[in-house]
Tab-separated table of C-alpha atoms in Angstrom:
chain	number	residue	atom	x	y	z
R	58	MET	CA	172.211	89.319	129.073
R	59	GLN	CA	169.167	91.558	128.713
R	60	VAL	CA	166.876	88.544	129.101
R	61	GLU	CA	168.728	87.507	132.272
R	62	GLN	CA	168.413	91.036	133.647
R	63	ASN	CA	164.665	91.047	133.017
R	64	TYR	CA	164.198	87.867	135.037
R	65	MET	CA	166.540	89.136	137.765
R	66	LEU	CA	164.558	92.361	137.934
R	67	ARG	CA	161.479	90.247	138.617
R	68	CYS	CA	163.389	88.465	141.408
R	69	LEU	CA	164.195	91.819	142.995
R	70	GLU	CA	160.554	92.916	142.752
R	71	LEU	CA	159.398	89.700	144.415
R	72	ALA	CA	162.049	89.992	147.122
R	73	LYS	CA	160.758	93.409	148.167
R	74	SER	CA	157.437	91.796	149.084
R	75	GLY	CA	159.166	90.392	152.159
R	76	ARG	CA	160.397	93.767	153.383
R	77	SER	CA	159.785	94.331	157.113
R	78	ALA	CA	158.811	90.656	157.563
R	79	VAL	CA	162.008	88.667	156.989
R	80	ALA	CA	164.607	90.553	159.043
R	81	PRO	CA	167.215	89.659	160.157
R	82	ASN	CA	167.207	87.422	157.077
R	83	PRO	CA	167.793	89.007	153.648
R	84	MET	CA	165.039	89.702	151.128
R	85	VAL	CA	165.079	87.082	148.385
R	86	GLY	CA	162.953	86.435	145.314
R	87	ALA	CA	163.171	83.524	142.883
R	88	VAL	CA	161.857	82.893	139.366
R	89	ILE	CA	161.846	79.626	137.409
R	90	VAL	CA	161.920	79.916	133.616
R	91	HIS	CA	161.171	77.115	131.135
R	92	GLN	CA	161.738	77.768	127.442
R	93	GLY	CA	161.304	81.522	127.805
R	94	ARG	CA	158.219	81.306	130.033
R	95	ILE	CA	157.990	81.844	133.788
R	96	ILE	CA	156.509	78.681	135.327
R	97	GLY	CA	157.176	79.404	138.993
R	98	GLU	CA	157.795	82.297	141.372
R	99	GLY	CA	158.364	82.725	145.061
R	100	PHE	CA	159.871	84.969	147.716
R	101	HIS	CA	160.962	84.695	151.328
R	102	ARG	CA	157.763	85.691	153.141
R	103	GLN	CA	158.734	85.757	156.787
R	104	TYR	CA	161.632	85.065	159.118
R	105	GLY	CA	161.862	81.361	159.861
R	106	GLY	CA	159.655	80.448	156.897
R	107	GLU	CA	160.432	78.750	153.608
R	108	HIS	CA	163.035	80.406	151.422
R	109	ALA	CA	162.308	81.929	148.044
R	110	GLU	CA	163.731	78.997	146.067
R	111	VAL	CA	161.529	76.522	147.927
R	112	ASN	CA	158.399	78.608	147.369
R	113	ALA	CA	159.236	79.018	143.676
R	114	ILE	CA	159.793	75.282	143.172
R	115	ASN	CA	156.616	74.446	145.089
R	116	SER	CA	154.634	76.786	142.824
R	117	VAL	CA	155.520	74.767	139.688
R	118	SER	CA	152.589	72.481	138.901
R	119	ASP	CA	154.492	70.101	136.608
R	120	LYS	CA	157.755	69.293	138.382
R	121	ARG	CA	159.055	67.446	135.294
R	122	LEU	CA	159.632	70.837	133.658
R	123	LEU	CA	162.216	71.697	136.296
R	124	ARG	CA	164.736	69.405	134.588
R	125	ASP	CA	164.773	71.749	131.598
R	126	SER	CA	164.493	75.083	133.439
R	127	THR	CA	166.630	77.874	134.844
R	128	LEU	CA	166.275	79.210	138.382
R	129	TYR	CA	166.879	82.941	138.892
R	130	VAL	CA	167.502	84.240	142.421
R	131	ASN	CA	168.866	87.580	143.651
R	132	LEU	CA	171.017	86.043	146.432
R	133	GLU	CA	173.177	82.930	146.459
R	134	PRO	CA	171.124	79.883	147.598
R	135	CYS	CA	171.894	78.785	151.153
R	136	SER	CA	174.015	75.680	151.630
R	137	HIS	CA	173.612	75.063	155.349
R	138	HIS	CA	170.971	73.856	157.779
R	139	GLY	CA	169.447	76.836	159.602
R	140	LYS	CA	165.791	77.177	160.470
R	141	THR	CA	165.124	75.414	157.146
R	142	PRO	CA	167.071	72.835	155.075
R	143	PRO	CA	169.622	74.077	152.512
R	144	CYS	CA	168.138	75.324	149.247
R	145	THR	CA	171.075	73.935	147.271
R	146	ALA	CA	170.051	70.380	148.208
R	147	LEU	CA	166.527	70.938	146.875
R	148	ILE	CA	167.803	72.500	143.632
R	149	ILE	CA	170.111	69.517	143.085
R	150	GLN	CA	167.372	67.046	143.996
R	151	GLN	CA	164.984	68.613	141.476
R	152	GLN	CA	167.710	68.403	138.803
R	153	ILE	CA	167.422	72.059	137.775
R	154	PRO	CA	170.249	72.430	135.219
R	155	GLY	CA	170.928	76.191	135.473
R	156	VAL	CA	170.980	78.817	138.212
R	157	VAL	CA	171.470	82.583	137.725
R	158	ILE	CA	172.423	84.581	140.847
R	159	GLY	CA	172.364	88.309	141.539
R	160	CYS	CA	175.075	88.419	144.220
R	161	LEU	CA	176.901	86.056	146.556
R	162	ASP	CA	175.827	85.664	150.178
R	163	PRO	CA	178.543	86.988	152.544
R	164	PHE	CA	177.148	85.013	155.522
R	165	HIS	CA	180.061	82.881	156.701
R	166	GLU	CA	178.125	79.602	156.444
R	167	VAL	CA	177.342	80.288	152.775
R	168	ALA	CA	179.893	82.731	151.245
R	169	GLY	CA	180.427	80.904	147.967
R	170	SER	CA	179.768	77.382	149.236
R	171	GLY	CA	176.266	77.474	147.715
R	172	VAL	CA	177.716	78.138	144.259
R	173	LYS	CA	180.369	75.437	144.802
R	174	GLN	CA	177.788	72.803	145.737
R	175	LEU	CA	175.727	73.602	142.653
R	176	CYS	CA	178.752	73.522	140.351
R	177	ASP	CA	179.995	70.266	141.881
R	178	ALA	CA	176.600	68.773	141.050
R	179	GLY	CA	177.039	69.721	137.398
R	180	ILE	CA	174.679	72.703	137.443
R	181	GLU	CA	175.603	75.672	135.268
R	182	VAL	CA	175.841	78.739	137.492
R	183	VAL	CA	175.986	82.392	136.422
R	184	THR	CA	176.688	85.052	139.073
R	185	ASP	CA	176.712	88.847	139.404
R	186	VAL	CA	173.673	89.534	137.216
R	187	MET	CA	172.449	92.977	138.347
R	188	ARG	CA	174.863	92.676	141.245
R	189	ARG	CA	174.736	96.359	142.202
R	190	GLU	CA	170.941	96.298	142.519
R	191	ALA	CA	171.043	92.993	144.411
R	192	VAL	CA	173.565	94.353	146.925
R	193	GLU	CA	171.590	97.590	147.318
R	194	LEU	CA	168.405	95.676	148.133
R	195	ASN	CA	170.058	93.720	150.962
R	196	ARG	CA	172.533	96.370	152.105
R	197	TYR	CA	171.394	95.987	155.749
R	198	PHE	CA	172.099	92.256	155.816
R	199	ILE	CA	175.306	92.502	153.783
R	200	THR	CA	176.723	95.312	155.957
R	201	ALA	CA	176.080	93.273	159.105
R	202	GLN	CA	177.890	90.266	157.637
R	203	THR	CA	180.865	92.145	156.195
R	204	LYS	CA	181.372	94.878	158.815
R	205	GLN	CA	179.920	93.144	161.908
R	206	ARG	CA	177.724	96.126	162.676
R	207	PRO	CA	174.296	97.379	161.598
R	208	TYR	CA	173.743	99.471	158.482
R	209	ILE	CA	173.499	103.002	159.904
R	210	ILE	CA	171.224	105.747	158.576
R	211	LEU	CA	171.638	109.208	160.078
R	212	LYS	CA	168.437	111.219	159.611
R	213	TRP	CA	167.661	114.795	160.559
R	214	ALA	CA	165.551	117.758	159.445
R	215	GLN	CA	167.112	121.204	159.238
R	216	SER	CA	166.069	124.731	158.424
R	217	ARG	CA	167.060	126.415	155.182
R	218	ASP	CA	169.841	128.209	157.070
R	219	GLY	CA	171.225	125.040	158.661
R	220	PHE	CA	169.681	124.727	162.121
R	221	LEU	CA	167.936	121.708	163.655
R	222	ASP	CA	165.999	123.502	166.376
R	223	ARG	CA	166.040	126.465	168.695
R	224	ILE	CA	168.235	126.020	171.737
R	225	ARG	CA	165.984	124.576	174.452
R	226	LYS	CA	166.871	123.970	178.099
R	227	ASP	CA	163.493	122.973	179.473
R	228	VAL	CA	161.050	120.183	178.627
R	229	THR	CA	158.205	122.708	178.546
R	230	GLU	CA	159.695	124.284	175.407
R	231	LYS	CA	158.355	122.502	172.355
R	232	PRO	CA	160.658	121.738	169.402
R	233	VAL	CA	160.345	123.691	166.176
R	234	GLN	CA	158.127	121.814	163.730
R	235	LEU	CA	160.225	121.543	160.576
R	236	SER	CA	158.750	118.515	158.776
R	237	ASN	CA	155.558	118.691	156.753
R	238	PRO	CA	152.953	115.855	156.848
R	239	ALA	CA	154.283	114.166	153.686
R	240	ASN	CA	157.832	114.087	155.030
R	241	ARG	CA	156.623	112.743	158.375
R	242	ARG	CA	154.856	109.877	156.598
R	243	TYR	CA	158.068	109.121	154.727
R	244	VAL	CA	160.061	109.036	157.968
R	245	HIS	CA	157.547	106.641	159.541
R	246	LYS	CA	157.778	104.440	156.456
R	247	LEU	CA	161.553	104.423	156.936
R	248	ARG	CA	161.061	103.473	160.593
R	249	SER	CA	158.971	100.480	159.515
R	250	GLU	CA	161.850	99.232	157.345
R	251	VAL	CA	164.657	99.284	159.943
R	252	SER	CA	165.364	97.023	162.905
R	253	ALA	CA	166.242	99.707	165.449
R	254	ILE	CA	165.845	103.448	165.999
R	255	MET	CA	168.025	105.567	168.276
R	256	VAL	CA	168.034	108.971	169.940
R	257	GLY	CA	170.413	110.598	172.395
R	258	THR	CA	169.700	111.315	176.039
R	259	ASN	CA	169.018	115.028	175.569
R	260	THR	CA	166.572	114.425	172.720
R	261	ALA	CA	164.769	111.754	174.738
R	262	TRP	CA	164.536	114.042	177.761
R	263	LEU	CA	163.432	117.193	175.919
R	264	ASP	CA	161.059	115.627	173.368
R	265	ASN	CA	159.669	112.534	175.149
R	266	PRO	CA	159.390	110.800	171.736
R	267	PHE	CA	157.411	107.640	170.964
R	268	LEU	CA	159.859	106.452	168.256
R	269	THR	CA	157.127	104.213	166.857
R	270	VAL	CA	155.438	103.750	163.471
R	271	ARG	CA	152.192	105.734	163.538
R	272	HIS	CA	151.848	107.535	160.187
R	273	TRP	CA	152.524	104.378	158.164
R	274	ILE	CA	151.670	100.693	158.279
R	275	GLY	CA	154.302	98.371	159.671
R	276	GLN	CA	156.104	97.130	162.752
R	277	SER	CA	157.827	99.600	165.050
R	278	PRO	CA	161.599	99.137	165.349
R	279	VAL	CA	163.401	98.383	168.594
R	280	ARG	CA	163.954	101.670	170.419
R	281	VAL	CA	167.499	102.454	171.543
R	282	CYS	CA	168.742	105.175	173.884
R	283	ILE	CA	171.811	105.989	175.954
R	284	ASP	CA	170.898	107.078	179.497
R	285	ARG	CA	174.209	107.328	181.295
R	286	THR	CA	172.966	109.329	184.306
R	287	ASN	CA	169.371	108.031	184.490
R	288	ARG	CA	167.969	111.284	183.227
R	289	ILE	CA	164.942	109.842	181.433
R	290	PRO	CA	161.887	109.730	183.720
R	291	SER	CA	160.253	106.307	184.107
R	292	THR	CA	156.953	107.845	182.974
R	293	TYR	CA	158.325	108.675	179.502
R	294	HIS	CA	157.142	106.904	176.351
R	295	LEU	CA	160.530	105.238	175.821
R	296	LEU	CA	160.076	103.295	179.042
R	297	ASP	CA	156.381	102.377	178.678
R	298	GLY	CA	157.142	98.820	177.529
R	299	SER	CA	154.883	99.115	174.476
R	300	VAL	CA	157.774	98.413	172.089
R	301	PRO	CA	160.992	96.443	172.693
R	302	THR	CA	163.514	98.975	173.987
R	303	ILE	CA	167.222	98.903	174.805
R	304	VAL	CA	168.643	101.436	177.269
R	305	PHE	CA	172.410	101.729	177.611
R	306	VAL	CA	173.559	102.784	181.077
R	307	LYS	CA	176.796	103.301	182.962
R	308	GLY	CA	177.913	99.924	184.274
R	309	SER	CA	179.944	101.086	187.233
R	310	ARG	CA	176.966	102.788	188.852
R	311	PHE	CA	174.703	99.749	189.131
R	312	LYS	CA	175.337	96.119	189.843
R	313	VAL	CA	172.732	93.373	190.188
R	314	GLN	CA	174.270	90.223	191.566
R	315	ASP	CA	173.025	86.727	190.630
R	316	SER	CA	169.810	88.013	189.132
R	317	GLY	CA	167.459	85.532	187.485
R	318	PHE	CA	164.841	87.910	186.120
R	319	LYS	CA	163.400	87.186	182.697
R	320	VAL	CA	161.277	89.359	180.497
R	321	GLN	CA	158.308	87.348	179.323
R	322	GLY	CA	156.541	87.923	176.036
R	323	SER	CA	159.252	90.023	174.423
R	324	ARG	CA	162.156	89.361	172.115
R	325	PHE	CA	164.453	90.131	175.052
R	326	ASN	CA	163.916	86.889	176.932
R	327	ASN	CA	167.419	86.108	178.176
R	328	PRO	CA	168.301	86.006	181.881
R	329	VAL	CA	169.317	89.356	183.310
R	330	ARG	CA	173.062	89.898	183.528
R	331	ASP	CA	173.842	92.935	185.667
R	332	LEU	CA	171.188	95.406	184.436
R	333	ARG	CA	169.356	93.636	181.629
R	334	SER	CA	165.553	93.728	181.765
R	335	VAL	CA	165.523	95.704	185.020
R	336	GLU	CA	163.745	98.969	185.748
R	337	PHE	CA	165.413	101.286	188.255
R	338	LYS	CA	163.321	103.283	190.696
R	339	VAL	CA	164.974	105.818	192.948
R	340	GLN	CA	162.957	106.651	196.004
R	341	GLY	CA	161.978	110.291	196.082
R	342	SER	CA	163.871	111.166	192.915
R	343	GLY	CA	161.192	110.892	190.246
R	344	PHE	CA	163.941	109.193	188.210
R	345	ASN	CA	165.348	112.591	187.253
R	346	ASN	CA	168.617	112.385	189.169
R	347	PRO	CA	171.538	109.956	189.004
R	348	VAL	CA	171.491	107.151	191.555
R	349	ARG	CA	174.014	107.853	194.279
R	350	ASP	CA	173.399	104.918	196.589
R	351	LEU	CA	172.371	101.427	195.531
R	352	ARG	CA	170.497	100.983	198.813
R	353	SER	CA	167.869	103.413	197.498
R	354	VAL	CA	167.269	101.398	194.327
R	355	GLU	CA	164.378	98.984	193.821
R	356	PHE	CA	164.479	96.467	190.999
R	357	GLU	CA	161.476	95.162	189.129
R	358	VAL	CA	160.933	93.506	185.795
R	359	ARG	CA	159.454	95.674	183.062
R	360	GLU	CA	158.407	93.833	179.946
R	361	ASN	CA	160.140	94.693	176.663
R	362	ILE	CA	162.953	96.753	178.211
R	363	GLU	CA	166.564	95.624	178.331
R	364	TYR	CA	169.252	97.546	180.196
R	365	ILE	CA	172.829	97.080	179.002
R	366	GLN	CA	175.919	98.392	180.748
R	367	LEU	CA	178.508	100.403	178.828
R	368	ASP	CA	182.072	101.214	179.748
R	369	PHE	CA	182.143	104.977	179.227
R	370	SER	CA	185.916	105.045	179.577
R	371	GLU	CA	186.009	103.379	176.143
R	372	PRO	CA	184.460	104.559	172.839
R	373	VAL	CA	180.701	104.210	173.243
R	374	ILE	CA	179.433	103.906	169.658
R	375	PRO	CA	181.285	100.638	168.871
R	376	GLN	CA	179.912	99.097	172.087
R	377	VAL	CA	176.365	100.062	171.124
R	378	LEU	CA	176.721	98.705	167.597
R	379	ASN	CA	178.229	95.461	168.851
R	380	ALA	CA	175.302	94.930	171.217
R	381	LEU	CA	172.808	95.554	168.404
R	382	VAL	CA	174.405	93.207	165.895
R	383	GLU	CA	174.657	90.512	168.592
R	384	ARG	CA	170.864	90.761	168.826
R	385	LYS	CA	170.584	90.510	165.022
R	386	LEU	CA	169.414	94.102	164.707
R	387	TYR	CA	171.011	94.738	161.329
R	388	SER	CA	169.810	98.283	160.575
R	389	LEU	CA	169.820	101.385	162.755
R	390	LEU	CA	168.068	104.697	162.126
R	391	VAL	CA	169.639	107.496	164.193
R	392	GLU	CA	167.149	110.361	164.507
R	393	GLY	CA	168.959	112.732	166.808
R	394	GLY	CA	170.083	114.866	168.272
R	395	ALA	CA	173.025	116.801	166.920
R	396	CYS	CA	175.533	115.487	169.484
R	397	LEU	CA	174.627	111.877	168.766
R	398	HIS	CA	174.823	112.449	165.021
R	399	ARG	CA	178.212	114.090	165.437
R	400	SER	CA	179.421	111.114	167.497
R	401	PHE	CA	178.561	108.710	164.677
R	402	LEU	CA	180.115	110.989	162.068
R	403	ASP	CA	183.318	111.484	164.067
R	404	ALA	CA	183.595	107.721	164.607
R	405	GLY	CA	183.123	107.087	160.884
R	406	MET	CA	180.258	104.778	161.787
R	407	TRP	CA	177.590	105.524	159.215
R	408	ASP	CA	176.469	104.365	155.783
R	409	GLU	CA	173.759	106.788	154.720
R	410	LEU	CA	172.662	110.355	155.453
R	411	GLN	CA	169.084	111.479	154.917
R	412	ILE	CA	168.800	115.226	155.402
R	413	GLU	CA	165.437	116.946	155.168
R	414	ILE	CA	165.840	120.532	153.955
R	415	THR	CA	162.888	122.730	154.883
R	416	PRO	CA	161.914	126.300	153.873
R	417	VAL	CA	161.890	127.473	157.512
R	418	LYS	CA	164.628	129.908	158.550
R	419	LEU	CA	165.595	130.049	162.236
R	420	GLY	CA	168.503	132.489	162.233
R	421	ASP	CA	170.074	130.808	165.245
R	422	GLY	CA	169.856	127.609	167.258
R	423	VAL	CA	171.243	124.077	167.231
R	424	LYS	CA	173.537	123.830	164.233
R	425	SER	CA	173.346	121.014	161.691
R	426	PRO	CA	176.031	118.387	162.409
R	427	ILE	CA	177.668	118.873	159.022
R	428	TRP	CA	177.820	121.318	156.143
R	429	ASN	CA	180.467	120.223	153.626
R	430	LEU	CA	179.163	116.813	152.600
R	431	SER	CA	181.241	116.578	149.418
R	432	GLU	CA	184.312	115.555	151.420
R	433	ILE	CA	182.759	112.497	153.062
R	434	ALA	CA	179.650	111.536	151.089
R	435	GLU	CA	178.393	110.810	147.612
R	436	TYR	CA	175.130	112.433	146.605
R	437	GLN	CA	172.538	109.821	145.650
R	438	LYS	CA	169.134	111.457	145.136
R	439	ASP	CA	166.524	113.945	146.311
R	440	ILE	CA	163.159	112.677	147.514
R	441	ARG	CA	160.146	114.857	146.781
R	442	PHE	CA	156.533	113.911	147.277
R	443	SER	CA	154.196	115.767	144.922
R	444	THR	CA	154.133	118.191	142.011
R	445	ALA	CA	152.425	120.718	144.282
R	446	VAL	CA	155.412	120.621	146.624
R	447	ILE	CA	157.901	120.843	143.745
R	448	HIS	CA	156.295	124.018	142.428
R	449	GLU	CA	156.580	125.801	145.780
R	450	GLU	CA	159.158	128.566	145.873
R	451	ASN	CA	161.229	126.815	148.572
R	452	PRO	CA	159.952	123.235	148.754
R	453	SER	CA	160.876	120.714	151.434
R	454	PHE	CA	162.828	117.711	150.212
R	455	ILE	CA	165.017	114.952	151.587
R	456	SER	CA	168.539	114.590	150.215
R	457	VAL	CA	170.123	111.152	150.454
R	458	PHE	CA	173.901	110.735	150.629
R	459	ILE	CA	175.972	107.535	150.767
R	460	CYS	CA	179.268	107.223	152.634
R	461	GLU	CA	182.041	107.464	150.053
R	462	ASN	CA	184.019	104.751	151.866
R	463	LEU	CA	181.401	102.060	151.239
């Protein structure tokens, strides 16, 4: 078993090379072993490209060796035609006699059928080797398939005495700077690894955030915001069209009949239904006030922005999550503010908490959404960034907690 774990560990290492490039697909690595020697390796490099098993098989120079080899892969080989042919067919065709799998694929078109096809072909299959690690690696994908919603990370920074910020009522008041440069780089790295990032209306209005990846290398996630009363000015960064953005609005206030607008050059390229892909301009309002009369509204296409109507008489969070998973956005980072975090916590819609504890003391202000984590979460780890920081009297660190109901 130790030998199998060593090869599976290599699969997991290879799989991570596709992070941020393969979503919404899972990260997969594959290793081919012949008589105790690795003769081929591969990983899923990008969405729509060849799968890990195909790349590993293609890397073997002498294909005759495959008939006496074992294929290791961290996720069950696919058994259906998607953007590429099924990997099980290639494995069977190449007459590979043994396959070792980290965890099964919960996607409904696979979900055990890959293992069945291999076994029916006379291939010896071993499953659940380093299963916990394999599930952890693809927790975003697996959560989306099993819970029909994105994997949700709630992230905030708080003072040593449990406050997120001073109480601010005006956009001219700047937020308290709690994070240090190392922690900010970590947060931007986290942004590069998720599909979507979300803030509440008040945070968007007060902070005018970019919600992009700037202090790390990687693709910016889709920005998400709820703007029920059209409070966010059209000049704000969220609405600049530089990054694909989804804005949830109140459906009963606006109605666009028989619209055929399309957003060109973005991932949101479906015809507009009601408010999708439409920018609202209110004459003389500066976009700061709710629209009272549809006759004062002009519609124009703004690239990379999709407006989606919500029914605010029903629970909002499930509607948001359903819209995201429909768009194959399988991971969501919720950065604030406190009301939005509390909404997710109260709805029980979260998988992970990342709380940055800083040495700053505020004495008063916006309270942290939660104090007693032991009742709802399981402590996982603390993240610290350097020995210099560790030796400070009150160092900053990020504590990671996992929902105990997972």
